[in-house]
mmCIF file of C-alpha atoms in Angstrom:
data_model
loop_
_atom_site.group_PDB
_atom_site.id
_atom_site.type_symbol
_atom_site.label_atom_id
_atom_site.label_comp_id
_atom_site.label_asym_id
_atom_site.label_seq_id
_atom_site.Cartn_x
_atom_site.Cartn_y
_atom_site.Cartn_z
ATOM 1 C CA MET A 1 17.508 -78.285 151.590
ATOM 2 C CA LEU A 2 15.729 -75.325 150.417
ATOM 3 C CA HIS A 3 12.025 -76.092 149.419
ATOM 4 C CA PHE A 4 10.086 -73.638 147.781
ATOM 5 C CA VAL A 5 6.455 -74.640 147.934
ATOM 6 C CA ASN A 6 3.994 -73.222 145.252
ATOM 7 C CA VAL A 7 0.222 -73.554 145.732
ATOM 8 C CA PRO A 8 -2.177 -72.037 143.300
ATOM 9 C CA ALA A 9 -3.870 -69.025 144.984
ATOM 10 C CA ASP A 10 -7.367 -70.627 145.491
ATOM 11 C CA ASP A 11 -6.086 -73.688 147.261
ATOM 12 C CA PRO A 12 -6.153 -73.918 151.083
ATOM 13 C CA ARG A 13 -2.411 -73.760 150.897
ATOM 14 C CA TRP A 14 -1.847 -74.543 154.609
ATOM 15 C CA ARG A 15 -3.217 -78.116 154.040
ATOM 16 C CA ASP A 16 -0.050 -79.007 152.077
ATOM 17 C CA ILE A 17 2.558 -76.730 153.822
ATOM 18 C CA SER A 18 1.518 -78.162 157.038
ATOM 19 C CA LEU A 19 1.272 -81.566 156.047
ATOM 20 C CA PHE A 20 5.023 -81.349 154.759
ATOM 21 C CA THR A 21 6.243 -79.953 158.057
ATOM 22 C CA SER A 22 4.455 -82.243 160.204
ATOM 23 C CA ASN A 23 6.335 -85.069 158.429
ATOM 24 C CA SER A 24 9.356 -82.993 159.180
ATOM 25 C CA THR A 25 8.486 -82.702 162.795
ATOM 26 C CA GLU A 26 7.585 -86.178 163.337
ATOM 27 C CA ALA A 27 10.935 -87.355 161.466
ATOM 28 C CA GLU A 28 12.559 -84.900 164.013
ATOM 29 C CA VAL A 29 14.247 -83.048 160.893
ATOM 30 C CA LEU A 30 15.427 -79.604 161.665
ATOM 31 C CA PHE A 31 13.540 -77.161 159.613
ATOM 32 C CA VAL A 32 12.926 -73.428 159.633
ATOM 33 C CA GLY A 33 9.751 -71.845 157.762
ATOM 34 C CA PHE A 34 8.891 -68.704 156.122
ATOM 35 C CA ASP A 35 5.761 -67.336 155.008
ATOM 36 C CA THR A 36 5.586 -65.097 152.098
ATOM 37 C CA ASP A 37 1.800 -64.583 151.956
ATOM 38 C CA ARG A 38 0.707 -61.232 153.654
ATOM 39 C CA SER A 39 -2.943 -62.014 152.933
ATOM 40 C CA HIS A 40 -3.586 -64.871 155.132
ATOM 41 C CA SER A 41 -0.189 -66.210 156.716
ATOM 42 C CA SER A 42 -1.517 -69.670 156.842
ATOM 43 C CA PHE A 43 1.646 -71.222 157.448
ATOM 44 C CA THR A 44 2.514 -68.994 160.207
ATOM 45 C CA ARG A 45 -0.940 -69.373 161.868
ATOM 46 C CA PHE A 46 -0.397 -73.257 161.808
ATOM 47 C CA TYR A 47 3.084 -73.286 162.976
ATOM 48 C CA GLU A 48 3.828 -70.409 165.004
ATOM 49 C CA GLY A 49 7.307 -70.851 166.434
ATOM 50 C CA PHE A 50 8.590 -72.780 163.518
ATOM 51 C CA ALA A 51 7.534 -70.262 160.780
ATOM 52 C CA SER A 52 8.155 -66.325 160.302
ATOM 53 C CA PRO A 53 6.983 -64.018 157.669
ATOM 54 C CA VAL A 54 9.312 -62.621 154.999
ATOM 55 C CA VAL A 55 8.891 -59.634 152.605
ATOM 56 C CA VAL A 56 9.661 -60.770 149.003
ATOM 57 C CA ASP A 57 9.528 -57.216 147.759
ATOM 58 C CA THR A 58 13.242 -56.475 148.675
ATOM 59 C CA TYR A 59 16.432 -58.741 148.326
ATOM 60 C CA GLU A 60 17.050 -58.103 151.813
ATOM 61 C CA GLY A 61 13.966 -59.713 153.052
ATOM 62 C CA LEU A 62 14.595 -62.877 150.778
ATOM 63 C CA ASP A 63 18.233 -62.867 151.765
ATOM 64 C CA THR A 64 16.999 -63.840 155.528
ATOM 65 C CA VAL A 65 15.519 -67.009 153.798
ATOM 66 C CA VAL A 66 19.001 -68.633 153.147
ATOM 67 C CA ASN A 67 21.603 -66.660 155.681
ATOM 68 C CA GLY A 68 21.751 -69.667 157.894
ATOM 69 C CA PHE A 69 22.900 -72.212 155.425
ATOM 70 C CA GLU A 70 26.488 -70.814 155.484
ATOM 71 C CA THR A 71 26.823 -72.289 159.179
ATOM 72 C CA HIS A 72 24.141 -74.887 159.058
ATOM 73 C CA PRO A 73 23.907 -76.397 155.320
ATOM 74 C CA GLN A 74 22.260 -79.419 156.873
ATOM 75 C CA GLN A 75 19.158 -77.617 158.016
ATOM 76 C CA SER A 76 15.741 -77.587 155.991
ATOM 77 C CA VAL A 77 14.081 -74.347 154.962
ATOM 78 C CA ILE A 78 10.493 -74.363 153.796
ATOM 79 C CA VAL A 79 9.184 -71.245 151.930
ATOM 80 C CA ASP A 80 5.586 -70.898 151.239
ATOM 81 C CA LEU A 81 5.153 -68.587 148.368
ATOM 82 C CA ALA A 82 2.454 -66.601 147.943
ATOM 83 C CA ALA A 83 0.613 -65.747 144.478
ATOM 84 C CA GLN A 84 2.473 -63.294 142.267
ATOM 85 C CA THR A 85 5.965 -63.944 144.043
ATOM 86 C CA LEU A 86 7.365 -65.838 141.020
ATOM 87 C CA ALA A 87 8.872 -62.805 139.266
ATOM 88 C CA PRO A 88 10.382 -60.970 142.122
ATOM 89 C CA LEU A 89 11.833 -64.543 143.444
ATOM 90 C CA ALA A 90 13.370 -65.251 139.991
ATOM 91 C CA ARG A 91 15.022 -61.937 139.826
ATOM 92 C CA TRP A 92 16.715 -62.511 143.510
ATOM 93 C CA ILE A 93 17.789 -66.144 142.378
ATOM 94 C CA LYS A 94 19.235 -64.790 139.306
ATOM 95 C CA ASP A 95 21.027 -61.755 140.852
ATOM 96 C CA SER A 96 22.347 -63.626 143.586
ATOM 97 C CA GLU A 97 23.564 -66.646 141.818
ATOM 98 C CA LEU A 98 21.569 -68.667 144.300
ATOM 99 C CA PHE A 99 21.892 -72.117 142.557
ATOM 100 C CA GLU A 100 25.739 -71.713 141.898
ATOM 101 C CA VAL A 101 26.208 -70.479 145.641
ATOM 102 C CA PHE A 102 24.176 -73.465 147.060
ATOM 103 C CA ALA A 103 25.899 -75.984 144.633
ATOM 104 C CA GLY A 104 29.169 -74.966 146.394
ATOM 105 C CA LEU A 105 27.806 -75.271 149.665
ATOM 106 C CA GLY A 106 25.818 -78.902 148.780
ATOM 107 C CA VAL A 107 22.579 -77.549 149.399
ATOM 108 C CA THR A 108 19.573 -78.593 147.316
ATOM 109 C CA VAL A 109 17.064 -76.548 145.982
ATOM 110 C CA ASN A 110 13.490 -78.159 145.589
ATOM 111 C CA PHE A 111 10.301 -76.506 144.111
ATOM 112 C CA TRP A 112 7.145 -78.058 145.173
ATOM 113 C CA HIS A 113 4.369 -77.341 142.618
ATOM 114 C CA VAL A 114 0.684 -78.350 144.249
ATOM 115 C CA LEU A 115 -2.183 -78.538 141.790
ATOM 116 C CA ASP A 116 -5.956 -78.635 141.566
ATOM 117 C CA ASP A 117 -7.226 -80.223 138.387
ATOM 118 C CA GLY A 118 -7.460 -77.018 136.581
ATOM 119 C CA LYS A 119 -5.644 -75.550 133.441
ATOM 120 C CA ASP A 120 -4.429 -72.548 135.413
ATOM 121 C CA SER A 121 -2.458 -74.893 137.745
ATOM 122 C CA SER A 122 -0.930 -76.921 134.972
ATOM 123 C CA ASP A 123 0.042 -73.681 133.209
ATOM 124 C CA LEU A 124 1.525 -72.257 136.120
ATOM 125 C CA LEU A 125 3.758 -75.505 136.349
ATOM 126 C CA GLY A 126 4.965 -74.762 132.718
ATOM 127 C CA THR A 127 5.901 -71.277 133.851
ATOM 128 C CA LEU A 128 7.937 -72.202 136.868
ATOM 129 C CA VAL A 129 9.713 -74.890 134.524
ATOM 130 C CA ASP A 130 10.472 -72.163 131.972
ATOM 131 C CA THR A 131 11.586 -69.909 134.642
ATOM 132 C CA PHE A 132 14.192 -72.080 136.408
ATOM 133 C CA GLY A 133 14.951 -74.832 133.877
ATOM 134 C CA ASN A 134 17.264 -77.955 134.992
ATOM 135 C CA ARG A 135 18.564 -76.198 138.086
ATOM 136 C CA PRO A 136 16.322 -77.075 140.805
ATOM 137 C CA ASN A 137 14.374 -80.321 141.537
ATOM 138 C CA TYR A 138 10.885 -80.347 141.062
ATOM 139 C CA ILE A 139 8.054 -82.241 142.932
ATOM 140 C CA VAL A 140 4.566 -82.023 141.333
ATOM 141 C CA VAL A 141 1.751 -82.803 143.796
ATOM 142 C CA GLN A 142 -1.821 -83.753 142.548
ATOM 143 C CA ASN A 143 -3.991 -82.371 145.275
ATOM 144 C CA TYR A 144 -7.105 -84.695 145.322
ATOM 145 C CA GLY A 145 -8.396 -82.381 147.940
ATOM 146 C CA ARG A 146 -9.081 -79.737 145.197
ATOM 147 C CA GLY A 147 -9.928 -82.002 142.236
ATOM 148 C CA ASN A 148 -10.457 -85.702 141.236
ATOM 149 C CA ASP A 149 -9.581 -85.650 137.588
ATOM 150 C CA PHE A 150 -5.954 -84.811 136.697
ATOM 151 C CA ALA A 151 -6.265 -86.053 132.931
ATOM 152 C CA LEU A 152 -5.346 -82.334 131.871
ATOM 153 C CA LEU A 153 -2.055 -82.238 133.672
ATOM 154 C CA LEU A 154 -0.939 -85.594 132.716
ATOM 155 C CA GLY A 155 -1.462 -84.743 129.093
ATOM 156 C CA SER A 156 -0.044 -81.383 129.238
ATOM 157 C CA GLN A 157 3.366 -79.878 127.905
ATOM 158 C CA SER A 158 4.068 -78.356 131.201
ATOM 159 C CA LEU A 159 4.138 -81.871 132.728
ATOM 160 C CA SER A 160 6.335 -83.102 129.932
ATOM 161 C CA LYS A 161 8.761 -80.322 130.430
ATOM 162 C CA ALA A 162 8.781 -80.934 134.049
ATOM 163 C CA THR A 163 9.244 -84.595 133.785
ATOM 164 C CA ALA A 164 12.055 -84.027 131.293
ATOM 165 C CA HIS A 165 14.020 -82.290 133.884
ATOM 166 C CA GLY A 166 13.387 -85.290 136.189
ATOM 167 C CA ALA A 167 10.364 -84.066 138.049
ATOM 168 C CA ARG A 168 8.872 -86.518 140.304
ATOM 169 C CA VAL A 169 4.804 -86.805 140.584
ATOM 170 C CA ILE A 170 2.892 -87.736 143.696
ATOM 171 C CA ALA A 171 -0.587 -87.555 144.934
ATOM 172 C CA LEU A 172 -2.133 -86.319 147.952
ATOM 173 C CA PRO A 173 -5.165 -87.699 148.673
ATOM 174 C CA ARG A 174 -8.360 -86.277 149.979
ATOM 175 C CA LEU A 175 -9.193 -85.727 153.385
ATOM 176 C CA HIS A 176 -12.748 -85.986 154.833
ATOM 177 C CA ASP A 177 -14.127 -82.559 154.493
ATOM 178 C CA ALA A 178 -15.737 -81.981 157.983
ATOM 179 C CA SER A 179 -12.536 -82.946 159.636
ATOM 180 C CA MET A 180 -10.634 -80.574 157.321
ATOM 181 C CA ARG A 181 -12.941 -77.876 158.336
ATOM 182 C CA LYS A 182 -12.325 -78.335 161.986
ATOM 183 C CA ILE A 183 -8.599 -78.469 161.685
ATOM 184 C CA ASP A 184 -8.803 -75.289 159.798
ATOM 185 C CA ALA A 185 -11.172 -73.355 162.070
ATOM 186 C CA ARG A 186 -9.141 -74.271 165.026
ATOM 187 C CA ASN A 187 -5.759 -73.312 163.747
ATOM 188 C CA THR A 188 -4.556 -76.626 164.507
ATOM 189 C CA SER A 189 -1.639 -78.401 162.865
ATOM 190 C CA PHE A 190 -2.107 -82.143 161.509
ATOM 191 C CA TRP A 191 0.180 -83.163 164.490
ATOM 192 C CA LYS A 192 -1.901 -81.737 166.915
ATOM 193 C CA ALA A 193 -5.086 -83.029 165.464
ATOM 194 C CA VAL A 194 -3.866 -86.777 165.646
ATOM 195 C CA ASN A 195 -2.343 -86.308 169.434
ATOM 196 C CA ASP A 196 -4.729 -83.986 171.117
ATOM 197 C CA ARG A 197 -7.258 -86.014 172.747
ATOM 198 C CA GLU A 198 -8.502 -84.116 175.771
ATOM 199 C CA GLY A 199 -8.051 -80.315 174.699
ATOM 200 C CA GLN A 200 -10.989 -77.991 174.021
ATOM 201 C CA ASN A 201 -10.609 -78.419 170.086
ATOM 202 C CA ALA A 202 -9.885 -82.248 170.190
ATOM 203 C CA LEU A 203 -11.156 -84.279 167.550
ATOM 204 C CA GLY A 204 -13.237 -87.345 168.126
ATOM 205 C CA LEU A 205 -12.073 -90.904 168.363
ATOM 206 C CA LEU A 206 -12.647 -91.770 164.626
ATOM 207 C CA GLU A 207 -11.933 -88.356 163.104
ATOM 208 C CA ARG A 208 -8.369 -88.851 164.598
ATOM 209 C CA GLN A 209 -8.207 -92.203 163.100
ATOM 210 C CA ARG A 210 -9.345 -90.771 159.967
ATOM 211 C CA VAL A 211 -6.760 -88.225 159.800
ATOM 212 C CA LYS A 212 -4.034 -90.441 160.964
ATOM 213 C CA SER A 213 -4.801 -92.963 158.148
ATOM 214 C CA TRP A 214 -4.688 -89.943 155.837
ATOM 215 C CA LEU A 215 -1.283 -88.848 156.875
ATOM 216 C CA ALA A 216 -0.029 -92.406 156.800
ATOM 217 C CA THR A 217 -0.953 -92.533 153.074
ATOM 218 C CA SER A 218 0.485 -89.092 152.345
ATOM 219 C CA TYR A 219 3.931 -89.632 154.276
ATOM 220 C CA ALA A 220 4.151 -92.727 152.289
ATOM 221 C CA ALA A 221 4.170 -90.666 149.150
ATOM 222 C CA PHE A 222 6.656 -88.270 150.414
ATOM 223 C CA ASP A 223 8.796 -91.226 151.308
ATOM 224 C CA THR A 224 9.102 -92.126 147.631
ATOM 225 C CA LEU A 225 11.028 -89.066 146.908
ATOM 226 C CA PRO A 226 14.706 -88.712 147.035
ATOM 227 C CA LEU A 227 14.918 -86.018 149.899
#
């Protein structure tokens, strides 16, 4: 499975990427990660050893994302999409006939679009669907860590177009701000945050419990998806 994860530029994108990879790690799913964001490389920062930087300016750079599928079609690859990468990504996908090649290999392509509650996030979803049509799967994630009123999205033409192509919509709940700031400042994965009890950067007992409860709710949302 190939997962492209698109997070609006002003979002703390690592929250969503690392949550998904924490779920993959706990489920013992083999995954490889690629970070296209040169400005903060959050995916690489939180999952050193699992994620590598990739340059989207060249086809050769993007080719490294998918080369392993020919011999290991069962693997999961997660690509953290930086801002302004949609155009070069779309050209590479079209010129490489990626959807056709992956259909032959039996590999599914998923686009995750993680939104705040603003108009720009909703509009970007429409652009994504207009670009790729009905060829990939779409997962629309309402990120309550970055907003609490998604009425604009729910009434938008962007979401109507996405659901017409079979998009799934899930909600990512808000995590207590102080706990999130500590995890961010310490470069800690969510898995480590709930399992590290004695390290220098360990969270307190109830902090770990709040993160654990939040993760359980988030994983339950992921479990509703046909992945």
